[in-house]
Amino acid sequence: MNDLQIHSKITSMEIDVLQALHQRTLEKYTAGPSIERARLFFLLLPFFDGKQWSNDIEDSAKTVAIVYAALHAHDQVEEDSPISKSQQLTVLAGDFYSGIYYQMLSNTNNIKLIQLLASGIIGVSEKKASLYEKTIMPTSGVEAAAEVIETELLNIFYNFYGFSQYRAISKPALEYVHFSNQLDAYRNGVETNILRKLNHALPLPLYSERWLLDKLDASHAELTKVLDAHPMDFGLKNFMLHQITPHQHLAEQLTREG
């Protein structure tokens, strides 16, 4: 499968998810649903790798993407801001997306997966809540929180359908994407919950950039090592390394040091 076919399939699922979540008023007053293409890629990875793929599995993959959109919508509510119409609708958007997800799964009578995802949502929500706490969290705790937030629901999907062999691939890749976004936020002067925790855990806020760059190097090296040992099509591996985790930050770092 070439890059164009991979992008086409991801776009097809993205359109399906956006159509499922479409609500005119919510989209007028909120940012709309957040659909991460990298996450869609990993939900579709077994399909790309030639595994048996049914309509039920694809529908379940879409519902996991919707759950992430619901969780992201709730994250956009600003804790210290006055409750505005936009804020209220953002909360409603998260609830609306959650309702769509439950409806889609119940239509397939997939009660067991509903139960597993409900448990996973609790775990993800607890980790997100921990980032709001005033206590200092060590960098290892930051890493652990990011891992659960980014991969827990995907892992439930993998395990449920017998695709657990992809967990070792998705973990470093999605962590890379997550911390790359954190680095971009840092450089743009945006303080996220993760950055706030890092700034408190490290001796100086300036060390956060160094920590993030080191984390990106480690995640990319881990992904490369796992892919080298995995019997997967070269084109698919190449897509992951150059489209999902291009690691442009390493080139920037080498340029500065050179």
PDB file of C-alpha atoms in Angstrom:
ATOM      1  CA  MET A   1       0.000   0.000   0.000  1.00  0.00           C
ATOM      2  CA  ASN A   2       1.503   3.332  -1.065  1.00  0.00           C
ATOM      3  CA  ASP A   3       1.380   6.728   0.645  1.00  0.00           C
ATOM      4  CA  LEU A   4      -1.525   7.970  -1.474  1.00  0.00           C
ATOM      5  CA  GLN A   5      -3.662   4.941  -0.605  1.00  0.00           C
ATOM      6  CA  ILE A   6      -2.859   5.314   3.097  1.00  0.00           C
ATOM      7  CA  HIS A   7      -3.737   9.019   3.094  1.00  0.00           C
ATOM      8  CA  SER A   8      -6.918   8.293   1.151  1.00  0.00           C
ATOM      9  CA  LYS A   9      -8.116   5.704   3.686  1.00  0.00           C
ATOM     10  CA  ILE A  10      -7.311   7.971   6.628  1.00  0.00           C
ATOM     11  CA  THR A  11      -9.196  10.823   4.959  1.00  0.00           C
ATOM     12  CA  SER A  12     -12.174   8.551   4.304  1.00  0.00           C
ATOM     13  CA  MET A  13     -12.392   7.616   7.979  1.00  0.00           C
ATOM     14  CA  GLU A  14     -11.870  11.234   9.023  1.00  0.00           C
ATOM     15  CA  ILE A  15     -14.814  12.317   6.854  1.00  0.00           C
ATOM     16  CA  ASP A  16     -16.997   9.532   8.281  1.00  0.00           C
ATOM     17  CA  VAL A  17     -16.181  10.563  11.847  1.00  0.00           C
ATOM     18  CA  LEU A  18     -16.760  14.257  11.159  1.00  0.00           C
ATOM     19  CA  GLN A  19     -20.097  13.485   9.524  1.00  0.00           C
ATOM     20  CA  ALA A  20     -21.126  11.384  12.528  1.00  0.00           C
ATOM     21  CA  LEU A  21     -20.297  14.293  14.844  1.00  0.00           C
ATOM     22  CA  HIS A  22     -21.773  17.068  12.715  1.00  0.00           C
ATOM     23  CA  GLN A  23     -24.021  19.453  14.611  1.00  0.00           C
ATOM     24  CA  ARG A  24     -24.486  22.912  13.108  1.00  0.00           C
ATOM     25  CA  THR A  25     -24.863  24.961  16.293  1.00  0.00           C
ATOM     26  CA  LEU A  26     -21.924  23.306  18.052  1.00  0.00           C
ATOM     27  CA  GLU A  27     -19.663  23.834  15.049  1.00  0.00           C
ATOM     28  CA  LYS A  28     -20.723  27.491  14.842  1.00  0.00           C
ATOM     29  CA  TYR A  29     -19.768  28.327  18.440  1.00  0.00           C
ATOM     30  CA  THR A  30     -16.968  25.826  19.184  1.00  0.00           C
ATOM     31  CA  ALA A  31     -13.775  24.690  17.486  1.00  0.00           C
ATOM     32  CA  GLY A  32     -15.543  21.543  16.334  1.00  0.00           C
ATOM     33  CA  PRO A  33     -14.374  17.957  16.831  1.00  0.00           C
ATOM     34  CA  SER A  34     -10.639  17.263  16.998  1.00  0.00           C
ATOM     35  CA  ILE A  35      -9.659  14.313  14.812  1.00  0.00           C
ATOM     36  CA  GLU A  36      -5.960  13.426  14.953  1.00  0.00           C
ATOM     37  CA  ARG A  37      -4.842  11.852  11.668  1.00  0.00           C
ATOM     38  CA  ALA A  38      -1.936  10.090  13.400  1.00  0.00           C
ATOM     39  CA  ARG A  39      -4.396   8.411  15.754  1.00  0.00           C
ATOM     40  CA  LEU A  40      -6.624   7.418  12.825  1.00  0.00           C
ATOM     41  CA  PHE A  41      -3.565   5.874  11.175  1.00  0.00           C
ATOM     42  CA  PHE A  42      -2.921   3.643  14.181  1.00  0.00           C
ATOM     43  CA  LEU A  43      -6.569   2.685  14.480  1.00  0.00           C
ATOM     44  CA  LEU A  44      -6.300   1.573  10.843  1.00  0.00           C
ATOM     45  CA  LEU A  45      -2.819   0.031  11.134  1.00  0.00           C
ATOM     46  CA  PRO A  46      -4.057  -3.607  11.246  1.00  0.00           C
ATOM     47  CA  PHE A  47      -6.029  -2.930   8.053  1.00  0.00           C
ATOM     48  CA  PHE A  48      -2.983  -1.381   6.377  1.00  0.00           C
ATOM     49  CA  ASP A  49      -0.935  -4.408   7.466  1.00  0.00           C
ATOM     50  CA  GLY A  50      -3.348  -6.833   5.805  1.00  0.00           C
ATOM     51  CA  LYS A  51      -5.173  -8.176   8.874  1.00  0.00           C
ATOM     52  CA  GLN A  52      -8.767  -9.337   8.660  1.00  0.00           C
ATOM     53  CA  TRP A  53     -10.913  -6.209   8.789  1.00  0.00           C
ATOM     54  CA  SER A  54     -14.706  -6.262   9.010  1.00  0.00           C
ATOM     55  CA  ASN A  55     -17.303  -3.489   8.992  1.00  0.00           C
ATOM     56  CA  ASP A  56     -17.776  -4.012  12.744  1.00  0.00           C
ATOM     57  CA  ILE A  57     -14.071  -3.498  13.378  1.00  0.00           C
ATOM     58  CA  GLU A  58     -14.030  -0.333  11.274  1.00  0.00           C
ATOM     59  CA  ASP A  59     -17.116   0.999  13.073  1.00  0.00           C
ATOM     60  CA  SER A  60     -15.419   0.303  16.408  1.00  0.00           C
ATOM     61  CA  ALA A  61     -12.302   2.139  15.221  1.00  0.00           C
ATOM     62  CA  LYS A  62     -14.469   5.140  14.353  1.00  0.00           C
ATOM     63  CA  THR A  63     -16.076   5.079  17.785  1.00  0.00           C
ATOM     64  CA  VAL A  64     -12.658   5.160  19.474  1.00  0.00           C
ATOM     65  CA  ALA A  65     -11.812   8.243  17.386  1.00  0.00           C
ATOM     66  CA  ILE A  66     -15.094   9.787  18.556  1.00  0.00           C
ATOM     67  CA  VAL A  67     -14.242   9.062  22.197  1.00  0.00           C
ATOM     68  CA  TYR A  68     -10.936  10.905  21.772  1.00  0.00           C
ATOM     69  CA  ALA A  69     -12.835  13.818  20.205  1.00  0.00           C
ATOM     70  CA  ALA A  70     -15.199  13.899  23.195  1.00  0.00           C
ATOM     71  CA  LEU A  71     -12.332  13.884  25.691  1.00  0.00           C
ATOM     72  CA  HIS A  72     -10.546  16.615  23.734  1.00  0.00           C
ATOM     73  CA  ALA A  73     -13.689  18.778  23.707  1.00  0.00           C
ATOM     74  CA  HIS A  74     -13.920  18.598  27.494  1.00  0.00           C
ATOM     75  CA  ASP A  75     -10.234  19.566  27.710  1.00  0.00           C
ATOM     76  CA  GLN A  76     -10.988  22.869  25.944  1.00  0.00           C
ATOM     77  CA  VAL A  77     -13.073  24.174  28.839  1.00  0.00           C
ATOM     78  CA  GLU A  78     -10.886  26.750  30.606  1.00  0.00           C
ATOM     79  CA  GLU A  79     -10.946  26.186  34.347  1.00  0.00           C
ATOM     80  CA  ASP A  80     -10.455  29.816  35.426  1.00  0.00           C
ATOM     81  CA  SER A  81     -12.470  31.530  32.677  1.00  0.00           C
ATOM     82  CA  PRO A  82     -15.999  32.899  33.111  1.00  0.00           C
ATOM     83  CA  ILE A  83     -18.672  30.502  31.920  1.00  0.00           C
ATOM     84  CA  SER A  84     -19.517  31.837  28.458  1.00  0.00           C
ATOM     85  CA  LYS A  85     -21.893  30.560  25.817  1.00  0.00           C
ATOM     86  CA  SER A  86     -18.898  29.114  23.964  1.00  0.00           C
ATOM     87  CA  GLN A  87     -17.671  27.331  27.092  1.00  0.00           C
ATOM     88  CA  GLN A  88     -21.101  25.900  27.798  1.00  0.00           C
ATOM     89  CA  LEU A  89     -21.409  24.642  24.241  1.00  0.00           C
ATOM     90  CA  THR A  90     -17.939  23.124  24.411  1.00  0.00           C
ATOM     91  CA  VAL A  91     -19.081  21.020  27.378  1.00  0.00           C
ATOM     92  CA  LEU A  92     -22.213  20.091  25.456  1.00  0.00           C
ATOM     93  CA  ALA A  93     -20.094  19.179  22.437  1.00  0.00           C
ATOM     94  CA  GLY A  94     -18.113  16.689  24.513  1.00  0.00           C
ATOM     95  CA  ASP A  95     -21.318  15.199  25.861  1.00  0.00           C
ATOM     96  CA  PHE A  96     -22.828  15.086  22.371  1.00  0.00           C
ATOM     97  CA  TYR A  97     -19.791  13.276  20.956  1.00  0.00           C
ATOM     98  CA  SER A  98     -19.943  10.799  23.848  1.00  0.00           C
ATOM     99  CA  GLY A  99     -23.574  10.087  23.095  1.00  0.00           C
ATOM    100  CA  ILE A 100     -22.771   9.397  19.443  1.00  0.00           C
ATOM    101  CA  TYR A 101     -20.067   6.945  20.483  1.00  0.00           C
ATOM    102  CA  TYR A 102     -22.395   5.012  22.785  1.00  0.00           C
ATOM    103  CA  GLN A 103     -25.087   4.939  20.117  1.00  0.00           C
ATOM    104  CA  MET A 104     -22.698   3.578  17.481  1.00  0.00           C
ATOM    105  CA  LEU A 105     -21.438   0.800  19.748  1.00  0.00           C
ATOM    106  CA  SER A 106     -24.886  -0.102  20.999  1.00  0.00           C
ATOM    107  CA  ASN A 107     -26.097  -0.399  17.402  1.00  0.00           C
ATOM    108  CA  THR A 108     -23.573  -3.216  16.952  1.00  0.00           C
ATOM    109  CA  ASN A 109     -24.624  -4.766  20.301  1.00  0.00           C
ATOM    110  CA  ASN A 110     -20.968  -4.643  21.361  1.00  0.00           C
ATOM    111  CA  ILE A 111     -21.621  -4.440  25.090  1.00  0.00           C
ATOM    112  CA  LYS A 112     -18.254  -5.882  26.125  1.00  0.00           C
ATOM    113  CA  LEU A 113     -16.316  -3.266  24.173  1.00  0.00           C
ATOM    114  CA  ILE A 114     -18.531  -0.537  25.657  1.00  0.00           C
ATOM    115  CA  GLN A 115     -17.602  -1.767  29.147  1.00  0.00           C
ATOM    116  CA  LEU A 116     -13.898  -1.918  28.355  1.00  0.00           C
ATOM    117  CA  LEU A 117     -13.846   1.544  26.794  1.00  0.00           C
ATOM    118  CA  ALA A 118     -15.838   2.969  29.718  1.00  0.00           C
ATOM    119  CA  SER A 119     -13.160   1.645  32.068  1.00  0.00           C
ATOM    120  CA  GLY A 120     -10.457   3.062  29.799  1.00  0.00           C
ATOM    121  CA  ILE A 121     -12.126   6.477  29.741  1.00  0.00           C
ATOM    122  CA  ILE A 122     -12.003   6.539  33.545  1.00  0.00           C
ATOM    123  CA  GLY A 123      -8.272   5.784  33.455  1.00  0.00           C
ATOM    124  CA  VAL A 124      -7.577   8.473  30.842  1.00  0.00           C
ATOM    125  CA  SER A 125      -9.710  11.019  32.707  1.00  0.00           C
ATOM    126  CA  GLU A 126      -7.871  10.295  35.969  1.00  0.00           C
ATOM    127  CA  LYS A 127      -4.508  10.914  34.299  1.00  0.00           C
ATOM    128  CA  LYS A 128      -5.774  14.144  32.754  1.00  0.00           C
ATOM    129  CA  ALA A 129      -7.107  15.242  36.120  1.00  0.00           C
ATOM    130  CA  SER A 130      -3.709  14.557  37.723  1.00  0.00           C
ATOM    131  CA  LEU A 131      -2.194  17.198  35.439  1.00  0.00           C
ATOM    132  CA  TYR A 132      -4.402  19.834  37.103  1.00  0.00           C
ATOM    133  CA  GLU A 133      -3.262  18.996  40.628  1.00  0.00           C
ATOM    134  CA  LYS A 134      -1.002  21.485  42.392  1.00  0.00           C
ATOM    135  CA  THR A 135       1.488  18.868  43.570  1.00  0.00           C
ATOM    136  CA  ILE A 136       4.798  18.476  41.743  1.00  0.00           C
ATOM    137  CA  MET A 137       4.867  15.502  39.382  1.00  0.00           C
ATOM    138  CA  PRO A 138       8.251  13.952  38.481  1.00  0.00           C
ATOM    139  CA  THR A 139       9.137  13.667  34.802  1.00  0.00           C
ATOM    140  CA  SER A 140       8.503   9.919  34.992  1.00  0.00           C
ATOM    141  CA  GLY A 141       4.957  10.741  36.083  1.00  0.00           C
ATOM    142  CA  VAL A 142       4.564  13.103  33.128  1.00  0.00           C
ATOM    143  CA  GLU A 143       5.657  10.326  30.776  1.00  0.00           C
ATOM    144  CA  ALA A 144       3.289   7.826  32.387  1.00  0.00           C
ATOM    145  CA  ALA A 145       0.356  10.240  32.152  1.00  0.00           C
ATOM    146  CA  ALA A 146       1.062  10.966  28.484  1.00  0.00           C
ATOM    147  CA  GLU A 147       1.279   7.244  27.687  1.00  0.00           C
ATOM    148  CA  VAL A 148      -2.127   6.498  29.210  1.00  0.00           C
ATOM    149  CA  ILE A 149      -3.782   9.551  27.646  1.00  0.00           C
ATOM    150  CA  GLU A 150      -2.456   8.784  24.171  1.00  0.00           C
ATOM    151  CA  THR A 151      -2.604   4.980  24.026  1.00  0.00           C
ATOM    152  CA  GLU A 152      -5.015   3.489  26.585  1.00  0.00           C
ATOM    153  CA  LEU A 153      -8.147   3.499  24.426  1.00  0.00           C
ATOM    154  CA  LEU A 154      -6.220   2.396  21.357  1.00  0.00           C
ATOM    155  CA  ASN A 155      -4.749  -0.498  23.338  1.00  0.00           C
ATOM    156  CA  ILE A 156      -8.236  -1.575  24.407  1.00  0.00           C
ATOM    157  CA  PHE A 157      -9.271  -1.612  20.740  1.00  0.00           C
ATOM    158  CA  TYR A 158      -6.154  -3.601  19.779  1.00  0.00           C
ATOM    159  CA  ASN A 159      -6.595  -6.149  22.568  1.00  0.00           C
ATOM    160  CA  PHE A 160     -10.302  -6.636  21.926  1.00  0.00           C
ATOM    161  CA  TYR A 161      -9.788  -7.526  18.274  1.00  0.00           C
ATOM    162  CA  GLY A 162      -6.552  -9.496  18.662  1.00  0.00           C
ATOM    163  CA  PHE A 163      -4.210  -6.799  17.356  1.00  0.00           C
ATOM    164  CA  SER A 164      -2.054  -6.469  20.471  1.00  0.00           C
ATOM    165  CA  GLN A 165       1.139  -6.911  18.427  1.00  0.00           C
ATOM    166  CA  TYR A 166       0.759  -3.300  17.275  1.00  0.00           C
ATOM    167  CA  ARG A 167       0.903  -1.845  20.775  1.00  0.00           C
ATOM    168  CA  ALA A 168       4.711  -1.769  20.788  1.00  0.00           C
ATOM    169  CA  ILE A 169       4.624   0.251  17.550  1.00  0.00           C
ATOM    170  CA  SER A 170       1.885   2.718  18.415  1.00  0.00           C
ATOM    171  CA  LYS A 171       3.264   3.586  21.867  1.00  0.00           C
ATOM    172  CA  PRO A 172       6.525   5.315  20.845  1.00  0.00           C
ATOM    173  CA  ALA A 173       4.934   6.792  17.713  1.00  0.00           C
ATOM    174  CA  LEU A 174       1.990   8.409  19.508  1.00  0.00           C
ATOM    175  CA  GLU A 175       4.235   9.552  22.343  1.00  0.00           C
ATOM    176  CA  TYR A 176       6.458  11.146  19.715  1.00  0.00           C
ATOM    177  CA  VAL A 177       3.497  12.978  18.173  1.00  0.00           C
ATOM    178  CA  HIS A 178       2.299  14.088  21.614  1.00  0.00           C
ATOM    179  CA  PHE A 179       5.636  15.474  22.784  1.00  0.00           C
ATOM    180  CA  SER A 180       6.305  17.038  19.390  1.00  0.00           C
ATOM    181  CA  ASN A 181       3.072  18.984  19.853  1.00  0.00           C
ATOM    182  CA  GLN A 182       4.215  19.941  23.354  1.00  0.00           C
ATOM    183  CA  LEU A 183       7.507  21.223  21.954  1.00  0.00           C
ATOM    184  CA  ASP A 184       5.660  23.319  19.377  1.00  0.00           C
ATOM    185  CA  ALA A 185       3.472  24.738  22.165  1.00  0.00           C
ATOM    186  CA  TYR A 186       6.564  25.556  24.237  1.00  0.00           C
ATOM    187  CA  ARG A 187       8.203  27.392  21.346  1.00  0.00           C
ATOM    188  CA  ASN A 188       4.989  29.296  20.664  1.00  0.00           C
ATOM    189  CA  GLY A 189       4.696  30.409  24.280  1.00  0.00           C
ATOM    190  CA  VAL A 190       1.636  28.279  25.023  1.00  0.00           C
ATOM    191  CA  GLU A 191       1.572  26.668  28.466  1.00  0.00           C
ATOM    192  CA  THR A 192      -0.154  23.292  28.390  1.00  0.00           C
ATOM    193  CA  ASN A 193      -0.831  21.132  31.443  1.00  0.00           C
ATOM    194  CA  ILE A 194       2.072  18.870  30.468  1.00  0.00           C
ATOM    195  CA  LEU A 195       4.451  21.830  30.110  1.00  0.00           C
ATOM    196  CA  ARG A 196       3.338  23.230  33.435  1.00  0.00           C
ATOM    197  CA  LYS A 197       4.185  19.935  35.114  1.00  0.00           C
ATOM    198  CA  LEU A 198       7.550  19.741  33.348  1.00  0.00           C
ATOM    199  CA  ASN A 199       8.428  23.311  34.328  1.00  0.00           C
ATOM    200  CA  HIS A 200       7.716  22.480  37.968  1.00  0.00           C
ATOM    201  CA  ALA A 201       9.588  19.161  37.869  1.00  0.00           C
ATOM    202  CA  LEU A 202      12.783  20.508  36.289  1.00  0.00           C
ATOM    203  CA  PRO A 203      15.246  22.964  37.897  1.00  0.00           C
ATOM    204  CA  LEU A 204      14.576  25.667  35.286  1.00  0.00           C
ATOM    205  CA  PRO A 205      11.753  26.114  32.740  1.00  0.00           C
ATOM    206  CA  LEU A 206      14.386  26.320  29.993  1.00  0.00           C
ATOM    207  CA  TYR A 207      15.228  22.662  30.685  1.00  0.00           C
ATOM    208  CA  SER A 208      11.790  21.649  29.411  1.00  0.00           C
ATOM    209  CA  GLU A 209      12.832  22.132  25.793  1.00  0.00           C
ATOM    210  CA  ARG A 210      15.928  19.979  26.316  1.00  0.00           C
ATOM    211  CA  TRP A 211      13.847  17.289  28.021  1.00  0.00           C
ATOM    212  CA  LEU A 212      11.321  17.276  25.172  1.00  0.00           C
ATOM    213  CA  LEU A 213      14.046  17.016  22.529  1.00  0.00           C
ATOM    214  CA  ASP A 214      15.627  14.088  24.378  1.00  0.00           C
ATOM    215  CA  LYS A 215      12.207  12.434  24.675  1.00  0.00           C
ATOM    216  CA  LEU A 216      11.640  12.812  20.934  1.00  0.00           C
ATOM    217  CA  ASP A 217      15.032  11.219  20.213  1.00  0.00           C
ATOM    218  CA  ALA A 218      14.268   8.304  22.546  1.00  0.00           C
ATOM    219  CA  SER A 219      10.764   7.739  21.141  1.00  0.00           C
ATOM    220  CA  HIS A 220      11.970   7.811  17.556  1.00  0.00           C
ATOM    221  CA  ALA A 221      14.835   5.421  18.342  1.00  0.00           C
ATOM    222  CA  GLU A 222      12.395   3.049  20.078  1.00  0.00           C
ATOM    223  CA  LEU A 223      10.013   3.159  17.117  1.00  0.00           C
ATOM    224  CA  THR A 224      12.815   2.489  14.647  1.00  0.00           C
ATOM    225  CA  LYS A 225      14.021  -0.486  16.678  1.00  0.00           C
ATOM    226  CA  VAL A 226      10.536  -2.002  16.929  1.00  0.00           C
ATOM    227  CA  LEU A 227       9.864  -1.534  13.220  1.00  0.00           C
ATOM    228  CA  ASP A 228      13.191  -3.157  12.312  1.00  0.00           C
ATOM    229  CA  ALA A 229      12.049  -6.315  14.091  1.00  0.00           C
ATOM    230  CA  HIS A 230       8.473  -6.292  12.765  1.00  0.00           C
ATOM    231  CA  PRO A 231       7.583  -8.251   9.580  1.00  0.00           C
ATOM    232  CA  MET A 232       5.752  -5.345   7.988  1.00  0.00           C
ATOM    233  CA  ASP A 233       5.736  -3.932   4.469  1.00  0.00           C
ATOM    234  CA  PHE A 234       8.617  -1.502   3.959  1.00  0.00           C
ATOM    235  CA  GLY A 235       6.310   1.161   2.529  1.00  0.00           C
ATOM    236  CA  LEU A 236       4.196   1.091   5.683  1.00  0.00           C
ATOM    237  CA  LYS A 237       7.257   1.372   7.915  1.00  0.00           C
ATOM    238  CA  ASN A 238       8.552   4.219   5.775  1.00  0.00           C
ATOM    239  CA  PHE A 239       5.218   6.035   6.110  1.00  0.00           C
ATOM    240  CA  MET A 240       5.397   5.832   9.890  1.00  0.00           C
ATOM    241  CA  LEU A 241       8.958   7.083  10.086  1.00  0.00           C
ATOM    242  CA  HIS A 242       8.596   9.913   7.577  1.00  0.00           C
ATOM    243  CA  GLN A 243       4.925  10.909   7.677  1.00  0.00           C
ATOM    244  CA  ILE A 244       3.878  10.208  11.277  1.00  0.00           C
ATOM    245  CA  THR A 245       7.207  10.855  13.032  1.00  0.00           C
ATOM    246  CA  PRO A 246       9.412  12.809  10.586  1.00  0.00           C
ATOM    247  CA  HIS A 247      11.753  13.789  13.453  1.00  0.00           C
ATOM    248  CA  GLN A 248      12.575  17.188  11.994  1.00  0.00           C
ATOM    249  CA  HIS A 249      13.553  18.268  15.506  1.00  0.00           C
ATOM    250  CA  LEU A 250      16.681  16.095  15.320  1.00  0.00           C
ATOM    251  CA  ALA A 251      17.783  17.952  12.187  1.00  0.00           C
ATOM    252  CA  GLU A 252      17.161  21.282  13.933  1.00  0.00           C
ATOM    253  CA  GLN A 253      19.188  20.140  16.921  1.00  0.00           C
ATOM    254  CA  LEU A 254      22.110  18.944  14.788  1.00  0.00           C
ATOM    255  CA  THR A 255      22.088  22.218  12.848  1.00  0.00           C
ATOM    256  CA  ARG A 256      22.297  24.270  16.037  1.00  0.00           C
ATOM    257  CA  GLU A 257      25.041  22.110  17.486  1.00  0.00           C
ATOM    258  CA  GLY A 258      26.988  22.091  14.228  1.00  0.00           C
TER     259      GLY A 258
END
